């Protein structure tokens, strides 16, 4: 079945370069989330979209991080001027949203980002 | 803010042993609670959930009960298998986002 798809699976960049990570949510899912998972830790919330609207970006660690979902489907997380501390696995999740109660989130396999 | 405290690992058990992984939470309001599992080389998968106090979530022989009085959601399984070896995450859902614990690595030996 078509789950959440993320690309690339692995990304290596030099410090100071810009990177873009892509997420294709489950078809029909209204809500989309980005999380950052450092080695040996649980995922931490970055930002959340409902359709194309970014409703919460409180978890973005700095103004170097930017996310968009212009047509309410595919989303891109961009990191500018990468730093070594940005090395982590970036997870995308989607949910049905728009309903009563907290909807379960379904995760992609993540993008492992390594900054040299 | 919301937080989840999860039993630290790693945990190593023999096949057919009884499993408990402790999870407690702090939250405002009435969150939903989840257990996610990450098998080696794979992404996070939803294992089970509970949306209100006294609800019991269950899946694949695993169970967890939403205990409001003790703010807990402990994961249990009566007889573990080698295939249960994975990292388990307790998570709290509130304000449209998940707050995760640090994860517990479980290894089952034959």
PDB file of C-alpha atoms in Angstrom:
ATOM      1  CA  UNK A   1       0.000   0.000   0.000  1.00  0.00           C
ATOM      2  CA  UNK A   2       1.023   3.622  -0.394  1.00  0.00           C
ATOM      3  CA  UNK A   3       2.442   4.837   2.873  1.00  0.00           C
ATOM      4  CA  UNK A   4       4.326   8.034   3.641  1.00  0.00           C
ATOM      5  CA  UNK A   5       7.262   8.335   1.274  1.00  0.00           C
ATOM      6  CA  UNK A   6      10.395  10.352   2.044  1.00  0.00           C
ATOM      7  CA  UNK A   7      13.354  11.161  -0.157  1.00  0.00           C
ATOM      8  CA  UNK A   8      16.245  10.930  -0.179  1.00  0.00           C
ATOM      9  CA  UNK A   9      16.768   8.142   2.374  1.00  0.00           C
ATOM     10  CA  UNK A  10      20.283   9.391   3.032  1.00  0.00           C
ATOM     11  CA  UNK A  11      21.822  12.803   2.520  1.00  0.00           C
ATOM     12  CA  UNK A  12      25.385  13.864   3.135  1.00  0.00           C
ATOM     13  CA  UNK A  13      26.235  17.551   2.914  1.00  0.00           C
ATOM     14  CA  UNK A  14      29.132  19.776   3.822  1.00  0.00           C
ATOM     15  CA  UNK A  15      28.698  22.339   6.553  1.00  0.00           C
ATOM     16  CA  UNK A  16      27.254  25.523   5.115  1.00  0.00           C
ATOM     17  CA  UNK A  17      25.366  23.872   2.248  1.00  0.00           C
ATOM     18  CA  UNK A  18      21.607  24.043   1.859  1.00  0.00           C
ATOM     19  CA  UNK A  19      19.538  20.833   1.792  1.00  0.00           C
ATOM     20  CA  UNK A  20      15.944  19.996   0.864  1.00  0.00           C
ATOM     21  CA  UNK A  21      14.070  16.970   2.143  1.00  0.00           C
ATOM     22  CA  UNK A  22      10.856  15.764   0.540  1.00  0.00           C
ATOM     23  CA  UNK A  23       7.766  14.101   1.968  1.00  0.00           C
ATOM     24  CA  UNK A  24       4.846  12.523   0.108  1.00  0.00           C
ATOM     25  CA  UNK A  25       2.018  11.895   2.604  1.00  0.00           C
ATOM     26  CA  UNK A  26      -0.632   9.221   2.396  1.00  0.00           C
ATOM     27  CA  UNK A  27      -3.190  10.223  -0.225  1.00  0.00           C
ATOM     28  CA  UNK A  28      -6.104  12.089   1.338  1.00  0.00           C
ATOM     29  CA  UNK A  29      -4.318  12.881   4.577  1.00  0.00           C
ATOM     30  CA  UNK A  30      -5.002  16.464   5.565  1.00  0.00           C
ATOM     31  CA  UNK A  31      -2.368  16.845   8.278  1.00  0.00           C
ATOM     32  CA  UNK A  32       1.386  16.592   7.806  1.00  0.00           C
ATOM     33  CA  UNK A  33       4.108  16.731  10.434  1.00  0.00           C
ATOM     34  CA  UNK A  34       7.896  16.948  10.531  1.00  0.00           C
ATOM     35  CA  UNK A  35       9.961  15.560  13.399  1.00  0.00           C
ATOM     36  CA  UNK A  36      13.702  15.474  14.104  1.00  0.00           C
ATOM     37  CA  UNK A  37      15.227  12.381  15.719  1.00  0.00           C
ATOM     38  CA  UNK A  38      18.728  12.620  17.121  1.00  0.00           C
ATOM     39  CA  UNK A  39      20.724   9.430  17.651  1.00  0.00           C
ATOM     40  CA  UNK A  40      19.403   7.436  20.593  1.00  0.00           C
ATOM     41  CA  UNK A  41      16.536   9.835  21.251  1.00  0.00           C
ATOM     42  CA  UNK A  42      12.832   9.987  20.530  1.00  0.00           C
ATOM     43  CA  UNK A  43      11.508  12.125  17.685  1.00  0.00           C
ATOM     44  CA  UNK A  44      10.949  15.798  18.465  1.00  0.00           C
ATOM     45  CA  UNK A  45       8.263  17.909  16.829  1.00  0.00           C
ATOM     46  CA  UNK A  46       9.330  20.516  14.294  1.00  0.00           C
ATOM     47  CA  UNK A  47       6.252  21.758  12.441  1.00  0.00           C
ATOM     48  CA  UNK A  48       2.689  20.905  11.376  1.00  0.00           C
ATOM     49  CA  UNK A  49       0.500  21.612   8.343  1.00  0.00           C
ATOM     50  CA  UNK A  50      -3.198  21.303   7.824  1.00  0.00           C
ATOM     51  CA  UNK A  51      -3.608  21.245   4.054  1.00  0.00           C
ATOM     52  CA  UNK A  52      -1.324  24.053   2.827  1.00  0.00           C
ATOM     53  CA  UNK A  53      -1.504  26.089   6.038  1.00  0.00           C
ATOM     54  CA  UNK A  54       1.424  25.857   8.439  1.00  0.00           C
ATOM     55  CA  UNK A  55      -0.384  25.969  11.767  1.00  0.00           C
ATOM     56  CA  UNK A  56       2.499  25.342  14.153  1.00  0.00           C
ATOM     57  CA  UNK A  57       6.210  25.874  13.601  1.00  0.00           C
ATOM     58  CA  UNK A  58       7.151  26.181  17.240  1.00  0.00           C
ATOM     59  CA  UNK A  59       9.604  23.279  17.063  1.00  0.00           C
ATOM     60  CA  UNK A  60      11.818  24.636  14.287  1.00  0.00           C
ATOM     61  CA  UNK A  61      15.189  25.125  15.999  1.00  0.00           C
ATOM     62  CA  UNK A  62      16.271  28.228  14.082  1.00  0.00           C
ATOM     63  CA  UNK A  63      15.376  30.475  11.180  1.00  0.00           C
ATOM     64  CA  UNK A  64      17.642  28.298   9.021  1.00  0.00           C
ATOM     65  CA  UNK A  65      14.824  25.734   8.985  1.00  0.00           C
ATOM     66  CA  UNK A  66      11.907  26.298   6.634  1.00  0.00           C
ATOM     67  CA  UNK A  67       9.033  24.033   5.607  1.00  0.00           C
ATOM     68  CA  UNK A  68       6.370  24.379   2.956  1.00  0.00           C
ATOM     69  CA  UNK A  69       3.409  22.485   1.539  1.00  0.00           C
ATOM     70  CA  UNK A  70       2.190  24.770  -1.229  1.00  0.00           C
ATOM     71  CA  UNK A  71      -0.560  22.573  -2.697  1.00  0.00           C
ATOM     72  CA  UNK A  72      -1.573  20.775   0.459  1.00  0.00           C
ATOM     73  CA  UNK A  73       0.075  17.501  -0.522  1.00  0.00           C
ATOM     74  CA  UNK A  74       3.850  17.113  -0.917  1.00  0.00           C
ATOM     75  CA  UNK A  75       5.970  18.949   1.651  1.00  0.00           C
ATOM     76  CA  UNK A  76       9.593  20.072   1.635  1.00  0.00           C
ATOM     77  CA  UNK A  77      11.765  20.753   4.660  1.00  0.00           C
ATOM     78  CA  UNK A  78      14.665  23.028   3.801  1.00  0.00           C
ATOM     79  CA  UNK A  79      17.698  23.662   5.958  1.00  0.00           C
ATOM     80  CA  UNK A  80      19.933  26.558   4.987  1.00  0.00           C
ATOM     81  CA  UNK A  81      23.609  26.933   5.879  1.00  0.00           C
ATOM     82  CA  UNK A  82      23.692  23.513   7.529  1.00  0.00           C
ATOM     83  CA  UNK A  83      25.595  22.972  10.774  1.00  0.00           C
ATOM     84  CA  UNK A  84      26.938  19.750  12.285  1.00  0.00           C
ATOM     85  CA  UNK A  85      24.236  19.809  14.957  1.00  0.00           C
ATOM     86  CA  UNK A  86      21.643  19.447  12.182  1.00  0.00           C
ATOM     87  CA  UNK A  87      22.778  15.831  11.681  1.00  0.00           C
ATOM     88  CA  UNK A  88      19.771  13.665  12.556  1.00  0.00           C
ATOM     89  CA  UNK A  89      17.002  11.583  11.047  1.00  0.00           C
ATOM     90  CA  UNK A  90      14.149  13.750   9.782  1.00  0.00           C
ATOM     91  CA  UNK A  91      10.777  12.043   9.958  1.00  0.00           C
ATOM     92  CA  UNK A  92       7.608  12.984   8.156  1.00  0.00           C
ATOM     93  CA  UNK A  93       4.185  11.815   9.307  1.00  0.00           C
ATOM     94  CA  UNK A  94       0.640  12.301   8.065  1.00  0.00           C
ATOM     95  CA  UNK A  95      -2.817  11.824   9.509  1.00  0.00           C
ATOM     96  CA  UNK A  96      -6.410  12.116   8.391  1.00  0.00           C
ATOM     97  CA  UNK A  97      -6.905  15.265  10.450  1.00  0.00           C
ATOM     98  CA  UNK A  98     -10.034  17.343  10.392  1.00  0.00           C
ATOM     99  CA  UNK A  99     -11.866  14.979  12.725  1.00  0.00           C
ATOM    100  CA  UNK A 100     -12.680  14.886  16.397  1.00  0.00           C
ATOM    101  CA  UNK A 101     -10.041  13.472  18.628  1.00  0.00           C
ATOM    102  CA  UNK A 102      -6.350  12.960  18.044  1.00  0.00           C
ATOM    103  CA  UNK A 103      -5.792  11.043  14.829  1.00  0.00           C
ATOM    104  CA  UNK A 104      -2.935   8.501  14.719  1.00  0.00           C
ATOM    105  CA  UNK A 105       0.078   9.677  12.739  1.00  0.00           C
ATOM    106  CA  UNK A 106       1.684   7.411  10.143  1.00  0.00           C
ATOM    107  CA  UNK A 107       5.405   7.797   9.633  1.00  0.00           C
ATOM    108  CA  UNK A 108       7.731   7.525   6.682  1.00  0.00           C
ATOM    109  CA  UNK A 109      11.118   5.801   6.911  1.00  0.00           C
ATOM    110  CA  UNK A 110      12.889   9.121   7.373  1.00  0.00           C
ATOM    111  CA  UNK A 111      15.839  10.910   5.800  1.00  0.00           C
ATOM    112  CA  UNK A 112      19.158  10.425   7.565  1.00  0.00           C
ATOM    113  CA  UNK A 113      21.073  13.689   7.233  1.00  0.00           C
ATOM    114  CA  UNK A 114      24.796  13.807   7.926  1.00  0.00           C
ATOM    115  CA  UNK A 115      26.645  17.114   7.940  1.00  0.00           C
ATOM    116  CA  UNK A 116      30.406  16.869   7.504  1.00  0.00           C
TER     117      UNK A 116
ATOM    118  CA  UNK B   1       4.541  21.473  28.776  1.00  0.00           C
ATOM    119  CA  UNK B   2       3.785  17.891  27.845  1.00  0.00           C
ATOM    120  CA  UNK B   3       6.403  15.255  28.578  1.00  0.00           C
ATOM    121  CA  UNK B   4       6.842  11.475  28.516  1.00  0.00           C
ATOM    122  CA  UNK B   5       9.167   9.505  30.770  1.00  0.00           C
ATOM    123  CA  UNK B   6       9.982   6.041  29.563  1.00  0.00           C
ATOM    124  CA  UNK B   7      11.839   3.143  31.130  1.00  0.00           C
ATOM    125  CA  UNK B   8      15.438   3.261  30.038  1.00  0.00           C
ATOM    126  CA  UNK B   9      16.949   0.351  28.238  1.00  0.00           C
ATOM    127  CA  UNK B  10      18.351  -1.672  26.896  1.00  0.00           C
ATOM    128  CA  UNK B  11      16.155  -4.539  28.019  1.00  0.00           C
ATOM    129  CA  UNK B  12      17.181  -8.117  27.288  1.00  0.00           C
ATOM    130  CA  UNK B  13      14.789 -11.011  27.878  1.00  0.00           C
ATOM    131  CA  UNK B  14      14.601 -14.666  27.016  1.00  0.00           C
ATOM    132  CA  UNK B  15      11.961 -15.889  24.591  1.00  0.00           C
ATOM    133  CA  UNK B  16       8.546 -16.487  26.265  1.00  0.00           C
ATOM    134  CA  UNK B  17       9.355 -14.149  29.153  1.00  0.00           C
ATOM    135  CA  UNK B  18       6.871 -11.549  30.413  1.00  0.00           C
ATOM    136  CA  UNK B  19       7.535  -7.991  29.263  1.00  0.00           C
ATOM    137  CA  UNK B  20       6.764  -4.668  30.930  1.00  0.00           C
ATOM    138  CA  UNK B  21       8.044  -1.338  29.658  1.00  0.00           C
ATOM    139  CA  UNK B  22       7.054   1.527  31.935  1.00  0.00           C
ATOM    140  CA  UNK B  23       5.769   4.861  30.641  1.00  0.00           C
ATOM    141  CA  UNK B  24       4.480   7.851  32.581  1.00  0.00           C
ATOM    142  CA  UNK B  25       3.399  11.215  31.267  1.00  0.00           C
ATOM    143  CA  UNK B  26       2.723  14.831  32.198  1.00  0.00           C
ATOM    144  CA  UNK B  27       0.114  16.696  30.199  1.00  0.00           C
ATOM    145  CA  UNK B  28      -2.506  19.385  30.319  1.00  0.00           C
ATOM    146  CA  UNK B  29      -5.963  18.399  29.207  1.00  0.00           C
ATOM    147  CA  UNK B  30      -6.852  14.900  28.063  1.00  0.00           C
ATOM    148  CA  UNK B  31      -4.221  13.522  25.718  1.00  0.00           C
ATOM    149  CA  UNK B  32      -4.303  10.385  23.623  1.00  0.00           C
ATOM    150  CA  UNK B  33      -1.553   7.847  24.299  1.00  0.00           C
ATOM    151  CA  UNK B  34       0.366   5.671  21.872  1.00  0.00           C
ATOM    152  CA  UNK B  35       3.062   3.054  21.631  1.00  0.00           C
ATOM    153  CA  UNK B  36       5.146   3.062  18.461  1.00  0.00           C
ATOM    154  CA  UNK B  37       7.676   0.379  17.477  1.00  0.00           C
ATOM    155  CA  UNK B  38      10.752   0.645  15.278  1.00  0.00           C
ATOM    156  CA  UNK B  39      12.071  -2.673  13.965  1.00  0.00           C
ATOM    157  CA  UNK B  40      15.703  -2.803  12.768  1.00  0.00           C
ATOM    158  CA  UNK B  41      16.103  -0.923   9.486  1.00  0.00           C
ATOM    159  CA  UNK B  42      12.469   0.172   9.400  1.00  0.00           C
ATOM    160  CA  UNK B  43      10.429   3.281  10.184  1.00  0.00           C
ATOM    161  CA  UNK B  44       8.163   3.983  13.141  1.00  0.00           C
ATOM    162  CA  UNK B  45       4.998   1.906  13.195  1.00  0.00           C
ATOM    163  CA  UNK B  46       1.957   2.473  15.357  1.00  0.00           C
ATOM    164  CA  UNK B  47       1.622  -0.484  17.729  1.00  0.00           C
ATOM    165  CA  UNK B  48      -1.398   0.501  19.802  1.00  0.00           C
ATOM    166  CA  UNK B  49      -3.324   3.477  21.121  1.00  0.00           C
ATOM    167  CA  UNK B  50      -5.783   4.611  23.795  1.00  0.00           C
ATOM    168  CA  UNK B  51      -7.799   7.795  23.634  1.00  0.00           C
ATOM    169  CA  UNK B  52      -9.303   8.144  27.111  1.00  0.00           C
ATOM    170  CA  UNK B  53      -8.901   7.021  30.702  1.00  0.00           C
ATOM    171  CA  UNK B  54      -9.301   3.286  31.327  1.00  0.00           C
ATOM    172  CA  UNK B  55      -9.109   2.480  27.608  1.00  0.00           C
ATOM    173  CA  UNK B  56      -6.973  -0.555  26.810  1.00  0.00           C
ATOM    174  CA  UNK B  57      -5.073  -0.626  23.553  1.00  0.00           C
ATOM    175  CA  UNK B  58      -3.952  -3.995  22.185  1.00  0.00           C
ATOM    176  CA  UNK B  59      -2.200  -5.389  19.126  1.00  0.00           C
ATOM    177  CA  UNK B  60       0.049  -8.385  18.327  1.00  0.00           C
ATOM    178  CA  UNK B  61      -0.243  -9.650  21.910  1.00  0.00           C
ATOM    179  CA  UNK B  62       0.855  -6.310  23.385  1.00  0.00           C
ATOM    180  CA  UNK B  63      -1.430  -4.363  25.726  1.00  0.00           C
ATOM    181  CA  UNK B  64      -1.389  -0.998  27.494  1.00  0.00           C
ATOM    182  CA  UNK B  65      -4.032   0.626  29.713  1.00  0.00           C
ATOM    183  CA  UNK B  66      -4.515   4.385  29.993  1.00  0.00           C
ATOM    184  CA  UNK B  67      -4.316   5.052  33.759  1.00  0.00           C
ATOM    185  CA  UNK B  68      -5.239   8.656  34.521  1.00  0.00           C
ATOM    186  CA  UNK B  69      -4.834   8.282  38.286  1.00  0.00           C
ATOM    187  CA  UNK B  70      -1.187   7.242  37.931  1.00  0.00           C
ATOM    188  CA  UNK B  71      -0.574   9.085  34.603  1.00  0.00           C
ATOM    189  CA  UNK B  72       0.804   5.866  33.159  1.00  0.00           C
ATOM    190  CA  UNK B  73       0.576   3.782  29.993  1.00  0.00           C
ATOM    191  CA  UNK B  74       2.790   0.754  30.608  1.00  0.00           C
ATOM    192  CA  UNK B  75       3.339  -1.701  27.749  1.00  0.00           C
ATOM    193  CA  UNK B  76       2.971  -5.417  28.509  1.00  0.00           C
ATOM    194  CA  UNK B  77       3.200  -8.722  26.689  1.00  0.00           C
ATOM    195  CA  UNK B  78       2.733 -12.109  28.264  1.00  0.00           C
ATOM    196  CA  UNK B  79       5.197 -14.102  26.151  1.00  0.00           C
ATOM    197  CA  UNK B  80       7.751 -12.331  23.967  1.00  0.00           C
ATOM    198  CA  UNK B  81       9.258 -13.694  20.771  1.00  0.00           C
ATOM    199  CA  UNK B  82      12.576 -13.083  19.062  1.00  0.00           C
ATOM    200  CA  UNK B  83      10.674 -11.123  16.404  1.00  0.00           C
ATOM    201  CA  UNK B  84       9.644  -8.570  19.063  1.00  0.00           C
ATOM    202  CA  UNK B  85      13.210  -7.270  19.216  1.00  0.00           C
ATOM    203  CA  UNK B  86      12.933  -3.561  18.369  1.00  0.00           C
ATOM    204  CA  UNK B  87      12.926  -0.068  19.871  1.00  0.00           C
ATOM    205  CA  UNK B  88       9.649   0.888  21.563  1.00  0.00           C
ATOM    206  CA  UNK B  89       8.499   4.503  21.964  1.00  0.00           C
ATOM    207  CA  UNK B  90       5.750   5.759  24.245  1.00  0.00           C
ATOM    208  CA  UNK B  91       4.080   8.913  22.906  1.00  0.00           C
ATOM    209  CA  UNK B  92       1.487  11.445  24.008  1.00  0.00           C
ATOM    210  CA  UNK B  93      -0.798  13.131  21.503  1.00  0.00           C
ATOM    211  CA  UNK B  94      -2.034  16.617  22.297  1.00  0.00           C
ATOM    212  CA  UNK B  95      -2.262  20.024  20.615  1.00  0.00           C
ATOM    213  CA  UNK B  96      -1.999  18.287  17.233  1.00  0.00           C
ATOM    214  CA  UNK B  97       1.488  16.895  17.850  1.00  0.00           C
ATOM    215  CA  UNK B  98       3.156  13.872  19.386  1.00  0.00           C
ATOM    216  CA  UNK B  99       5.557  14.067  22.302  1.00  0.00           C
ATOM    217  CA  UNK B 100       7.787  10.993  22.500  1.00  0.00           C
ATOM    218  CA  UNK B 101       9.780   9.266  25.190  1.00  0.00           C
ATOM    219  CA  UNK B 102      13.421   8.454  24.562  1.00  0.00           C
ATOM    220  CA  UNK B 103      12.707   4.881  23.469  1.00  0.00           C
ATOM    221  CA  UNK B 104      13.486   1.473  24.982  1.00  0.00           C
ATOM    222  CA  UNK B 105      15.587  -1.005  23.033  1.00  0.00           C
ATOM    223  CA  UNK B 106      14.312  -4.561  23.555  1.00  0.00           C
ATOM    224  CA  UNK B 107      16.326  -7.627  22.639  1.00  0.00           C
ATOM    225  CA  UNK B 108      14.831 -11.106  22.900  1.00  0.00           C
ATOM    226  CA  UNK B 109      17.250 -14.011  22.981  1.00  0.00           C
ATOM    227  CA  UNK B 110      16.230 -17.543  21.958  1.00  0.00           C
TER     228      UNK B 110
END
